[in-house]
Tab-separated table of C-alpha atoms in Angstrom:
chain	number	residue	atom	x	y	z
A	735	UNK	CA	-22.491	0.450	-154.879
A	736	UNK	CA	-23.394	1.064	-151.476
A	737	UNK	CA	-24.327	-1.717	-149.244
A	738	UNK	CA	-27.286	0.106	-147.017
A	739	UNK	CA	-30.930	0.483	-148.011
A	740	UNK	CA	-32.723	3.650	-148.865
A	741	UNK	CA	-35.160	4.361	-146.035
A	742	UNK	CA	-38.353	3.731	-147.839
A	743	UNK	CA	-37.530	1.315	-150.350
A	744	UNK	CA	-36.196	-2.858	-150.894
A	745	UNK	CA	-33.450	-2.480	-152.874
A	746	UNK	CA	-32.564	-5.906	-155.262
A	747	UNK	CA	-29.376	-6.382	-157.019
A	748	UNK	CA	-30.320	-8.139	-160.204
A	749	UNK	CA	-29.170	-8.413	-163.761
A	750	UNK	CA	-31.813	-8.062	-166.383
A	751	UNK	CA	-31.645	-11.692	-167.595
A	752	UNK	CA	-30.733	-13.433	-164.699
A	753	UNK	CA	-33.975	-15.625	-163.887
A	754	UNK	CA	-32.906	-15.795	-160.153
A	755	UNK	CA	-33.685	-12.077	-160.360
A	756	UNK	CA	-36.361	-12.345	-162.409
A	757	UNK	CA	-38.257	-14.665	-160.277
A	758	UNK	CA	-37.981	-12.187	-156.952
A	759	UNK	CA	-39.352	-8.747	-159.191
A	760	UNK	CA	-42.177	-10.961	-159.901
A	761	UNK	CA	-42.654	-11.546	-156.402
A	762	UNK	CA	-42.452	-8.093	-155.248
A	763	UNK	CA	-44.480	-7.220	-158.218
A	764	UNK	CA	-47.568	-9.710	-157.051
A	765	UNK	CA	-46.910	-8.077	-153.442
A	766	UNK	CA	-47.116	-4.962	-154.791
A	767	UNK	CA	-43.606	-3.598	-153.177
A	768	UNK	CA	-41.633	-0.966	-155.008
A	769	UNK	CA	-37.740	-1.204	-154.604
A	770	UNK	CA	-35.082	0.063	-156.091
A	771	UNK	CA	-33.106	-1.753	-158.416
A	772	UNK	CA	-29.090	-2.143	-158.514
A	773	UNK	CA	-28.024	-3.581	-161.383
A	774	UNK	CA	-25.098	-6.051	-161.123
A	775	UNK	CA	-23.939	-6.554	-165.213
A	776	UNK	CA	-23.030	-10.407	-165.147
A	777	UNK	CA	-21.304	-9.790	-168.755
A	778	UNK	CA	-18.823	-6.884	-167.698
A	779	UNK	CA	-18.132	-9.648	-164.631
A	780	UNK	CA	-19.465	-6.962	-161.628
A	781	UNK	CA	-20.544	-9.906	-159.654
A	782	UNK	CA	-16.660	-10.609	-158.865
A	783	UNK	CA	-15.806	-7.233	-157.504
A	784	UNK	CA	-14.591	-7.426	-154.218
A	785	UNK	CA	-17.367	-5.186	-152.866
A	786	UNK	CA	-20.576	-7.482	-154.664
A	787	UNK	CA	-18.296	-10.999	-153.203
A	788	UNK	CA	-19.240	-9.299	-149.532
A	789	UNK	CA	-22.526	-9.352	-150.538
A	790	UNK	CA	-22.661	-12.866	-152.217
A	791	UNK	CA	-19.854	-15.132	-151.782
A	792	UNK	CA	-20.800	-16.893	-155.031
A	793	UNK	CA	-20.707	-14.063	-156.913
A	794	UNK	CA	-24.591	-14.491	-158.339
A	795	UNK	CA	-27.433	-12.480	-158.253
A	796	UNK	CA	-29.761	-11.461	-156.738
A	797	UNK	CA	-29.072	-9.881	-153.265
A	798	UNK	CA	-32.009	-8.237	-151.742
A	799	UNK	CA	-31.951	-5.604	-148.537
A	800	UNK	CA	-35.121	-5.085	-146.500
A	801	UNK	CA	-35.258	-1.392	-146.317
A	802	UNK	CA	-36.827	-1.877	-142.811
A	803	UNK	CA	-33.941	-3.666	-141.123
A	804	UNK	CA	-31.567	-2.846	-143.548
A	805	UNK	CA	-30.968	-6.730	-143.458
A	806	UNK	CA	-29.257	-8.326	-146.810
A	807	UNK	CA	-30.284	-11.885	-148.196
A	808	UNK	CA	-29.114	-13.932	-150.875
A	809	UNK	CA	-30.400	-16.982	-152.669
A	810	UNK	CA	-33.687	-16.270	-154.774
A	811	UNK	CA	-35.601	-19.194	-152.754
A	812	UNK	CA	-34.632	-17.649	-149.329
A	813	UNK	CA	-35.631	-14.785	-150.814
A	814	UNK	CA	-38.763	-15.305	-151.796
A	815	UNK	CA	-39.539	-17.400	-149.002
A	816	UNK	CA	-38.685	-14.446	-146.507
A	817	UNK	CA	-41.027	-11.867	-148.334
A	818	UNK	CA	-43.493	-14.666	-148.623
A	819	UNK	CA	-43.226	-14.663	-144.913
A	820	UNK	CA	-43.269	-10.982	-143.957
A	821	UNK	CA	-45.060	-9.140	-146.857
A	822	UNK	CA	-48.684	-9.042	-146.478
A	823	UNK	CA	-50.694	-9.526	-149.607
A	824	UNK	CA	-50.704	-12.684	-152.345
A	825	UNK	CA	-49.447	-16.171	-150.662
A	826	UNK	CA	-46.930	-17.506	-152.210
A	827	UNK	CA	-47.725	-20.779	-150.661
A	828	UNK	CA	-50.307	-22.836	-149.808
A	829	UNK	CA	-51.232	-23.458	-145.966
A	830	UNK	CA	-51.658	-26.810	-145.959
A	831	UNK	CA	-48.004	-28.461	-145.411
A	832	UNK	CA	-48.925	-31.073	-148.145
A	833	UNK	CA	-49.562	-28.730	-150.717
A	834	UNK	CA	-46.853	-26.157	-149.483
A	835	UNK	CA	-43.997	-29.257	-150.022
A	836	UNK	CA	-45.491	-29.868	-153.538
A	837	UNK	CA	-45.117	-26.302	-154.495
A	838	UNK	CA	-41.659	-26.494	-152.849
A	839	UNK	CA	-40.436	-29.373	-154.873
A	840	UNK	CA	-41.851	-27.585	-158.253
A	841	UNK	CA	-39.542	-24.822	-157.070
A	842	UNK	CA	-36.627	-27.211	-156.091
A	843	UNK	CA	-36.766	-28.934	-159.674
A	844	UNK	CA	-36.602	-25.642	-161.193
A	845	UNK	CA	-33.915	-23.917	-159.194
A	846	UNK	CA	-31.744	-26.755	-158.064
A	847	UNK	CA	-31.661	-29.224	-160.951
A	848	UNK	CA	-32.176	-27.175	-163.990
A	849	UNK	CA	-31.247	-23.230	-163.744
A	850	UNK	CA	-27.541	-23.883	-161.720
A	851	UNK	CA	-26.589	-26.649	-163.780
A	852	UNK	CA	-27.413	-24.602	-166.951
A	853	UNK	CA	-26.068	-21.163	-165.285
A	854	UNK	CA	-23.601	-18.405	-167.024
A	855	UNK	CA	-20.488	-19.883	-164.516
A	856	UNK	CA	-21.495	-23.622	-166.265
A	857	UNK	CA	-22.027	-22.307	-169.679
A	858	UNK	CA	-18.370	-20.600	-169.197
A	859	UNK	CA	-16.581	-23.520	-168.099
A	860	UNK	CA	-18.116	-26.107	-170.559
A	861	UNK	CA	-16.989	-23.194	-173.162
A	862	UNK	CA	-18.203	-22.512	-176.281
A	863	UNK	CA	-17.391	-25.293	-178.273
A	864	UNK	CA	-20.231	-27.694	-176.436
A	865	UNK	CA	-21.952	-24.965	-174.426
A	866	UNK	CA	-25.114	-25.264	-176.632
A	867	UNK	CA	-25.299	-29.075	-176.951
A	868	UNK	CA	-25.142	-29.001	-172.987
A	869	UNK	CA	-27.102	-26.487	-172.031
A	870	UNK	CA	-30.190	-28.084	-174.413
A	871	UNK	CA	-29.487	-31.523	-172.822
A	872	UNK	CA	-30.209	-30.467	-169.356
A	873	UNK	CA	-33.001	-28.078	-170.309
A	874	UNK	CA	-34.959	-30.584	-171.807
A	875	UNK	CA	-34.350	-33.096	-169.756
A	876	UNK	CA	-35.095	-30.864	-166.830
A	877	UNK	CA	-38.201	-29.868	-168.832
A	878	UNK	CA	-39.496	-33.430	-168.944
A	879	UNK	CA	-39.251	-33.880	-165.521
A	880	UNK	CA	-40.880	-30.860	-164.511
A	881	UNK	CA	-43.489	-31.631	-167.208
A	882	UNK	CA	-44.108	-34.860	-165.773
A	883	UNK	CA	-44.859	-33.536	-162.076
A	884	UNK	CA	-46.908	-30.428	-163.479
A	885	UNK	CA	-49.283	-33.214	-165.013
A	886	UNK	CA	-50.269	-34.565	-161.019
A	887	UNK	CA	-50.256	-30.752	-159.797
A	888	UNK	CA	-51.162	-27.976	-162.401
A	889	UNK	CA	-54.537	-25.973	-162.576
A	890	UNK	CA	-54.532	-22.690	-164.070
A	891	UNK	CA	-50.819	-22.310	-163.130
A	892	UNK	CA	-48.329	-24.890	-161.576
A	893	UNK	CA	-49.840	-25.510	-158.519
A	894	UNK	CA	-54.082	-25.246	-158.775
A	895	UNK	CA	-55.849	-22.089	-160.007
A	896	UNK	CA	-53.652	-19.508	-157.474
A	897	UNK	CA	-50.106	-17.956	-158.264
A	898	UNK	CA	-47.037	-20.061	-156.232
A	899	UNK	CA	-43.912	-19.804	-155.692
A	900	UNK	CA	-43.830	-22.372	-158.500
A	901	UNK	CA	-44.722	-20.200	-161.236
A	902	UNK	CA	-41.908	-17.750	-160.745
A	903	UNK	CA	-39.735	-20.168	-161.107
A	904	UNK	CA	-41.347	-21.259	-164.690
A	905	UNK	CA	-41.652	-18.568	-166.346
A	906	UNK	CA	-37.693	-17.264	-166.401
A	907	UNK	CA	-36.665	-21.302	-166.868
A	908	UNK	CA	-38.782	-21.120	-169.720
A	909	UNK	CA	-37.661	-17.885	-171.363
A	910	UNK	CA	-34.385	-19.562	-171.366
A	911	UNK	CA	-35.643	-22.518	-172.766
A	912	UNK	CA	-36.519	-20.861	-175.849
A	913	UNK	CA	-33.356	-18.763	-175.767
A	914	UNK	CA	-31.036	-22.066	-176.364
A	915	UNK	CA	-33.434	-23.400	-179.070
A	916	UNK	CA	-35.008	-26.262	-176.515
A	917	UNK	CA	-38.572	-27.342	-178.401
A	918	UNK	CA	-40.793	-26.188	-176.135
A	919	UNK	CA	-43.615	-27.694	-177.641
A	920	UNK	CA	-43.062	-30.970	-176.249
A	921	UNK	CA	-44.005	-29.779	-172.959
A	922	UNK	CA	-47.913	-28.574	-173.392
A	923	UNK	CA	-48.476	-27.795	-169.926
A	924	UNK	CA	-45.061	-25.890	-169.139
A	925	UNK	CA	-45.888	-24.001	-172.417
A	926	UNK	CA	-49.687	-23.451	-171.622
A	927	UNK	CA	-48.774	-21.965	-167.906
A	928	UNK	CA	-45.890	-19.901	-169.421
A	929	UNK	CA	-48.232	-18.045	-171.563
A	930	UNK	CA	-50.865	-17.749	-169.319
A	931	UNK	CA	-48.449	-16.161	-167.115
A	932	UNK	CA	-46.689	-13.557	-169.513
A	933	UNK	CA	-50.021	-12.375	-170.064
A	934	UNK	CA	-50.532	-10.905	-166.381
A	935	UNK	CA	-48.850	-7.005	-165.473
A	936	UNK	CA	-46.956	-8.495	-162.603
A	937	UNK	CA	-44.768	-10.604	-164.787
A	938	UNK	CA	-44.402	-8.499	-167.658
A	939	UNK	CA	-43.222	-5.631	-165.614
A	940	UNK	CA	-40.803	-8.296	-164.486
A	941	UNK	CA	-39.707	-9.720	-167.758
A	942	UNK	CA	-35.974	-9.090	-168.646
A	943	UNK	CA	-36.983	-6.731	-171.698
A	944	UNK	CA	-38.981	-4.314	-169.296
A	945	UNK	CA	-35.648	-3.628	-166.813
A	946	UNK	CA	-33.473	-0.564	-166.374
A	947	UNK	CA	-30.070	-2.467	-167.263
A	948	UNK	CA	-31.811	-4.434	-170.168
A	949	UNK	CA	-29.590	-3.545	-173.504
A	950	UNK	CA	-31.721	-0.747	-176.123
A	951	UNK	CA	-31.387	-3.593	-178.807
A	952	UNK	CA	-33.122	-6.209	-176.820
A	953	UNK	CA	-36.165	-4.436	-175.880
B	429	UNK	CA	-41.326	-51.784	-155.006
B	430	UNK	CA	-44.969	-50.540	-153.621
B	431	UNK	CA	-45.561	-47.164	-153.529
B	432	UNK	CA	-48.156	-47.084	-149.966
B	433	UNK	CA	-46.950	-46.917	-146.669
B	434	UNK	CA	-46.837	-49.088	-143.967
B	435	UNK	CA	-49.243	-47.768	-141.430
B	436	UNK	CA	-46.830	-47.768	-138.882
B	437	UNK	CA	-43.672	-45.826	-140.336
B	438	UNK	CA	-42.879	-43.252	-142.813
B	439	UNK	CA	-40.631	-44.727	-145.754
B	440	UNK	CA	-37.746	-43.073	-147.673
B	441	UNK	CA	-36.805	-44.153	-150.837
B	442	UNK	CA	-33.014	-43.672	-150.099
B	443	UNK	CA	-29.274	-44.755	-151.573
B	444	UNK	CA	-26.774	-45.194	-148.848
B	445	UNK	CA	-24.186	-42.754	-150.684
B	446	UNK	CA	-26.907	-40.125	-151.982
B	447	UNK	CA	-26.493	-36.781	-149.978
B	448	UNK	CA	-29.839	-35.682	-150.641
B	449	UNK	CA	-30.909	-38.368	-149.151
B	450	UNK	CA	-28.605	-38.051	-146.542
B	451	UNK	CA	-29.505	-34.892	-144.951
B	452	UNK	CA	-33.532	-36.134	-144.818
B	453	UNK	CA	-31.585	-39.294	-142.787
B	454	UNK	CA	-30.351	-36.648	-139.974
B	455	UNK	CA	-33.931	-34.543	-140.250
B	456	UNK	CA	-35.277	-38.146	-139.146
B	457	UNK	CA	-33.010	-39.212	-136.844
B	458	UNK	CA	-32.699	-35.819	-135.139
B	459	UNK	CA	-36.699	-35.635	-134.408
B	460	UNK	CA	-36.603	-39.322	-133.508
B	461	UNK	CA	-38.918	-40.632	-136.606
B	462	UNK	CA	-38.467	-44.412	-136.956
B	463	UNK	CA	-38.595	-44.957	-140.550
B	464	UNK	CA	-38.349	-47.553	-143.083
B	465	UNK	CA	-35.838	-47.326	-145.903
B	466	UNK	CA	-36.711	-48.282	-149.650
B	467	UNK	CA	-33.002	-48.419	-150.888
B	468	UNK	CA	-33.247	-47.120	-154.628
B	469	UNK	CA	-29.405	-48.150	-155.963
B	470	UNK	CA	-28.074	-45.690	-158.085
B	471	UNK	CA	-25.511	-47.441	-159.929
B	472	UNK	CA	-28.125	-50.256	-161.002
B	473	UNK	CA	-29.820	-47.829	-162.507
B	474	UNK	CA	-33.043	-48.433	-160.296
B	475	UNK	CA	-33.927	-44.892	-160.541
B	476	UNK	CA	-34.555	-44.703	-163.959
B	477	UNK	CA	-37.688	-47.897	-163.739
B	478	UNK	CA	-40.713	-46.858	-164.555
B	479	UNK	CA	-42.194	-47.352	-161.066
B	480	UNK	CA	-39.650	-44.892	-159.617
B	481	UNK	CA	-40.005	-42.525	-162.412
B	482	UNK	CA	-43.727	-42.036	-161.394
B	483	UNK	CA	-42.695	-40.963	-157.868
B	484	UNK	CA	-39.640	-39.129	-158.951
B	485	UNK	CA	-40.120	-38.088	-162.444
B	486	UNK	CA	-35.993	-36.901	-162.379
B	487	UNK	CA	-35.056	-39.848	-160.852
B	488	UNK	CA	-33.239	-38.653	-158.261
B	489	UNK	CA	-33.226	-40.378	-154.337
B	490	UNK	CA	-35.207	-39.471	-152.063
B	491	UNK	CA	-39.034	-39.819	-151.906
B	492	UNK	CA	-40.365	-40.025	-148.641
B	493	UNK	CA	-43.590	-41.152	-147.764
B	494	UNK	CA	-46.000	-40.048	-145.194
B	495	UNK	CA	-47.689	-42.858	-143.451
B	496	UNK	CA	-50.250	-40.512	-141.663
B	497	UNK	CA	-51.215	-39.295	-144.644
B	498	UNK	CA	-50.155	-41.985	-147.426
B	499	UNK	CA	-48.959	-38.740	-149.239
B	500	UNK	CA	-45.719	-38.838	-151.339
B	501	UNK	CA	-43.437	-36.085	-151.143
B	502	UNK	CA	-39.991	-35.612	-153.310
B	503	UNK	CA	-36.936	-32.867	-153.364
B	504	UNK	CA	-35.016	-32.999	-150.163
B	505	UNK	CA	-35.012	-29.494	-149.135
B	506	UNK	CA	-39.267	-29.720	-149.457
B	507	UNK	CA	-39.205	-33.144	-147.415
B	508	UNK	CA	-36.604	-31.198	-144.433
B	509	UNK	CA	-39.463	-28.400	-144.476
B	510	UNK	CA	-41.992	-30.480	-143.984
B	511	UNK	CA	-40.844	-32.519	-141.831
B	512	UNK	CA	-39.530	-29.983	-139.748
B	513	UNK	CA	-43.344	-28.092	-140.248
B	514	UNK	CA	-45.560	-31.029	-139.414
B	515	UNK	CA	-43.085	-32.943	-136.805
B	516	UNK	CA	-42.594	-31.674	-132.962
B	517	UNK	CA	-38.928	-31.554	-131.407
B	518	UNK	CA	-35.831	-30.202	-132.468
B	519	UNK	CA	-36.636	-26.979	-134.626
B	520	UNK	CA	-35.015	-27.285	-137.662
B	521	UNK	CA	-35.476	-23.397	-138.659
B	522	UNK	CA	-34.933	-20.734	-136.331
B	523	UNK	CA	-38.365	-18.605	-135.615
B	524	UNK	CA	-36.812	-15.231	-136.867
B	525	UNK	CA	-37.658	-14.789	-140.368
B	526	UNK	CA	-34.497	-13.009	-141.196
B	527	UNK	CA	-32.779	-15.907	-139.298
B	528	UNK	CA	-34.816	-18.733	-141.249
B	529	UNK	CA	-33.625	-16.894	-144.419
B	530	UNK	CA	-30.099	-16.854	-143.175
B	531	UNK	CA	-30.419	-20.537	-142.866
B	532	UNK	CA	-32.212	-21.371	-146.352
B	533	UNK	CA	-29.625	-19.478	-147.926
B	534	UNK	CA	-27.137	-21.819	-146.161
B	535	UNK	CA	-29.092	-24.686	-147.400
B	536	UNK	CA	-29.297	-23.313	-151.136
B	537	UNK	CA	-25.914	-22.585	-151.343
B	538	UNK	CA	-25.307	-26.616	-151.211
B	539	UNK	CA	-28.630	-27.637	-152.688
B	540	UNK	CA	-28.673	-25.884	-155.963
B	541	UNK	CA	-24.579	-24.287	-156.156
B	542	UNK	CA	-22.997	-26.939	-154.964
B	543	UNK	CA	-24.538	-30.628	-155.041
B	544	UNK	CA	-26.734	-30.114	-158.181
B	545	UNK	CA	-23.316	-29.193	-160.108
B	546	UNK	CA	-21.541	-32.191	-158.823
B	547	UNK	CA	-23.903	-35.335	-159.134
B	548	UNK	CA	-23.832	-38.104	-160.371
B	549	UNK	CA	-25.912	-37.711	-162.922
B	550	UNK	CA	-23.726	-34.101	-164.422
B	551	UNK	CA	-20.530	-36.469	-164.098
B	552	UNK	CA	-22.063	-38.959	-165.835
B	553	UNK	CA	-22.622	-36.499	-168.693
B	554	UNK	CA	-19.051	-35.271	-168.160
B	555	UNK	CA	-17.330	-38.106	-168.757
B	556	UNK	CA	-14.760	-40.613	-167.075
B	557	UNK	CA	-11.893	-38.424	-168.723
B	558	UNK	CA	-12.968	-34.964	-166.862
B	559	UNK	CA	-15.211	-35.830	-164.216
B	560	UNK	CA	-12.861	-35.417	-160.923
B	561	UNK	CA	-11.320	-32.172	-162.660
B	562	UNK	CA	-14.921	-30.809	-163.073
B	563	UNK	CA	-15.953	-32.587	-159.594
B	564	UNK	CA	-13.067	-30.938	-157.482
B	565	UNK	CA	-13.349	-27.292	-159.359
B	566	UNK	CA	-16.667	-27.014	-158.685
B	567	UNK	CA	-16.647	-28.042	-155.283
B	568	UNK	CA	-13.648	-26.188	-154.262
B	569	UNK	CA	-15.574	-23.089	-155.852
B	570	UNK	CA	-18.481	-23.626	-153.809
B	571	UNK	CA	-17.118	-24.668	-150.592
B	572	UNK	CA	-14.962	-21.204	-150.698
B	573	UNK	CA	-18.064	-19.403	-151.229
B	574	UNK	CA	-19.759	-21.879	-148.563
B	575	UNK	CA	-17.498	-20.943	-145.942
B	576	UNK	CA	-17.578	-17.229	-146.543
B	577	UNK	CA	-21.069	-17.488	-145.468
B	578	UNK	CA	-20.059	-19.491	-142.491
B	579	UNK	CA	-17.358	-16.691	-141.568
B	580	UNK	CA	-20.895	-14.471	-140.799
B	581	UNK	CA	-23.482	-17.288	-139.668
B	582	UNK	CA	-21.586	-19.502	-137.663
B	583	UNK	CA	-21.202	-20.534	-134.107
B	584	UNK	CA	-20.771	-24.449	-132.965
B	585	UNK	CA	-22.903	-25.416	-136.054
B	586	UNK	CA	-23.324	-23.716	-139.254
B	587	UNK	CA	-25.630	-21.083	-138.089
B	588	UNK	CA	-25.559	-20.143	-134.175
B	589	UNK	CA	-25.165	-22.894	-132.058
B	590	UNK	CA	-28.602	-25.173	-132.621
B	591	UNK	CA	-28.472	-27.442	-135.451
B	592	UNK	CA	-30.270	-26.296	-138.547
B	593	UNK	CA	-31.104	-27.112	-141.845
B	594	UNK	CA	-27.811	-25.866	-143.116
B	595	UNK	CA	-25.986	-28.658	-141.191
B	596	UNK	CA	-28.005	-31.414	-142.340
B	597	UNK	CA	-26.951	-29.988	-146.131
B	598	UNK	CA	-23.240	-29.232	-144.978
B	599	UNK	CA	-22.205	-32.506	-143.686
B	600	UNK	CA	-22.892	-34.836	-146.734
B	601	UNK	CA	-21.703	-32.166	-148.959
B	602	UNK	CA	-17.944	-32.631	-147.381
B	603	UNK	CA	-17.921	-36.358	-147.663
B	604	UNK	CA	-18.308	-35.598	-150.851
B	605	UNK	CA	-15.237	-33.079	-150.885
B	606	UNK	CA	-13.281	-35.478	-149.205
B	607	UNK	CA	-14.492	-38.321	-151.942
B	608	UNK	CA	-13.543	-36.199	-154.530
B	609	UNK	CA	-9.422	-35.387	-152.873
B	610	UNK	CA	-10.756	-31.775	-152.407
B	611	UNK	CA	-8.044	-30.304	-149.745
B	612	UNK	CA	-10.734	-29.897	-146.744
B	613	UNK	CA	-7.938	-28.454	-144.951
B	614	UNK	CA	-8.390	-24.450	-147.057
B	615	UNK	CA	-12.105	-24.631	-145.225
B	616	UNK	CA	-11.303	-24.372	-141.361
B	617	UNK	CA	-14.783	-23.862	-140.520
B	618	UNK	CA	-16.956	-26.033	-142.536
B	619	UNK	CA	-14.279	-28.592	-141.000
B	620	UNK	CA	-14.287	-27.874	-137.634
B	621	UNK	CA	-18.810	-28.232	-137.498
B	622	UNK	CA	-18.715	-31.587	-139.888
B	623	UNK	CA	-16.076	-32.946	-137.157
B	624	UNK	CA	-18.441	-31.389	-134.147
B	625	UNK	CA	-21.502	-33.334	-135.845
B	626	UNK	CA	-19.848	-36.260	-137.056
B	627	UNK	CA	-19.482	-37.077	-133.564
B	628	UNK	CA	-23.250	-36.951	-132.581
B	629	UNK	CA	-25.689	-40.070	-132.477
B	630	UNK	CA	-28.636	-38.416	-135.161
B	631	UNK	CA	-25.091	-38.032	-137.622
B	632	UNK	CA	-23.984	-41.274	-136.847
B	633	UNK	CA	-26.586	-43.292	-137.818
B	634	UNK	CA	-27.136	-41.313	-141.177
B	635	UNK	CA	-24.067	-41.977	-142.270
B	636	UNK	CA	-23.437	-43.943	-145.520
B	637	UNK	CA	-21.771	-46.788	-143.953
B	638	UNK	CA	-24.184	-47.227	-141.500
B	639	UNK	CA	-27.178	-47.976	-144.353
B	640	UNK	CA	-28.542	-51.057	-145.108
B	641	UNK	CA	-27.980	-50.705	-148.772
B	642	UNK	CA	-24.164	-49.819	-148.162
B	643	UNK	CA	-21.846	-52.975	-149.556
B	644	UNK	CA	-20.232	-54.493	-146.866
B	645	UNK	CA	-16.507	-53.640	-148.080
B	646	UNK	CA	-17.508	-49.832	-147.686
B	647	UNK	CA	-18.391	-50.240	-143.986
């Protein structure tokens, strides 16, 4: 696992089913950028080598290196928000600062109160015994939330009729929404932009099924 | 509880002891935006009315309200960006993408790793029995991680030597360490920038003690 890019491509470390990962190949996907992918198994615990801890003090994925400045960044929002900012192409945001904090805050209720407290490392530690029972609790509830605010802001997809920032953070929350048995069908609008979504090339080439570390028997 | 502005101030829906709302306290202070304060208390249960639950549809503190605009805006890392996008002064990102990605990852690191994990809301859930176990573990864990990104970013603050984002995230996060009997001491760095900004004025006044809504045996 070497730490420097190759010249002429991004290179992300990501694990198949990691929707932190997942929500960064969609956004290099709508940008159109190819990179190379490093995949850090989450399972077999690679995220807690010494080497990967350099990388990302947390131990989670995904890393990403600019192949132009060789640069490394961690933390899927500062992530996306960087190639948002340098990557011609789709916006990720709106201009307007109004609009931009709305799609922010769809982003925030996504990746800070529902996909960290419902993570692998919390999963673990609540153990196995209660680990379903929790994880449903907070995905629905987070769900209901999320619902709530996509009912003042959704079009087409979470934010109006254009792809945000907002939508790559739906569609991997949602995925595993359905993978802990969370009804989905409570929440119309969440479920209506998910499929909407799947449908399009740029998230199905990102979807966990489609990636190079993704187990034969789960594709 | 109305939810329009006064023409003449912004408002933020706050609770003296919420860090969230804490670190939009410093954004304010530090670009000099008088403000009026909405105190939501927690422990009443005040965020769960249905008047809050319109503005805030997780019920978590704060909501901040543009009085320019009348515009409601929620999640704390969205309100610092726009505040720091629509307000002159003190820059609150650095201008260097790479560098503004340094800094959101700073920010993320507390806002979805460490506070998210940690809230009231997951202790709650936890239970009286477990909840400074779970509290203290998961702080520990993310204030090690925390200040292995430090060891790379830091200078007199948390990244450099200009106050960023990432301090206005950093310093409520260790009051909450030190709430929780968390030995501080293991984290030289993060301790040595929450003393250098616990001494400055825009700190100050954010503090919890210093809010209106704080009881008067906690000041």
């Amino acid at each position: 696992m070497a730490s420097h890019a190759t010249a002429d491509k991004p290179v992300l470390y990501s694990y198949f089913r990691s929707s932190c990962s997942w929500r960064v190949r969609i956004a290099l996907n709508l940008k159109k950028i190819d990179y190379e992918v490093r995949p850090i198994n989450l399972l077999k615990g690679e995220q807690k080598s010494e080497e990967y801890l350099k990388i990302q003090p947390f131990g989670f994925v995904p890393a990403y290196i600019d192949n132009k400045t060789g640069q490394t960044l961690i933390q899927s929002v500062s992530i996306l928000e960087y190639i948002d900012e340098t990557q011609p192409g789709h916006a990720l945001l709106p201009k307007d600062p109004f609009e931009r904090a709305t799609v922010r805050a769809l982003v925030q209720a996504v990746a800070a109160d529902i996909q960290p407290v419902t993570n692998l490392r919390i999963l673990k530690y609540v153990g196995d015994e209660k680990k379903v029972e929790w994880a449903k609790h907070f995905l629905a509830e987070g769900f209901k939330a999320l619902e709530a605010m996509l009912q003042k802001t959704a079009g087409v997809y979470a934010f109006g009729d254009s792809i945000t920032m907002a939508d790559l953070a739906l569609v991997p929350q949602v995925y595993n929404g359905v993978r802990f048995g969370v009804d989905m069908s409570a929440f119309p609008i969440i479920s209506r932009i998910n499929s909407t979504l799947s449908e399009l090339p740029e998230f199905k080439a990102a979807h966990p099924s489609q990636q190079i570390d993704c187990p034969a028997d789960l594709r």
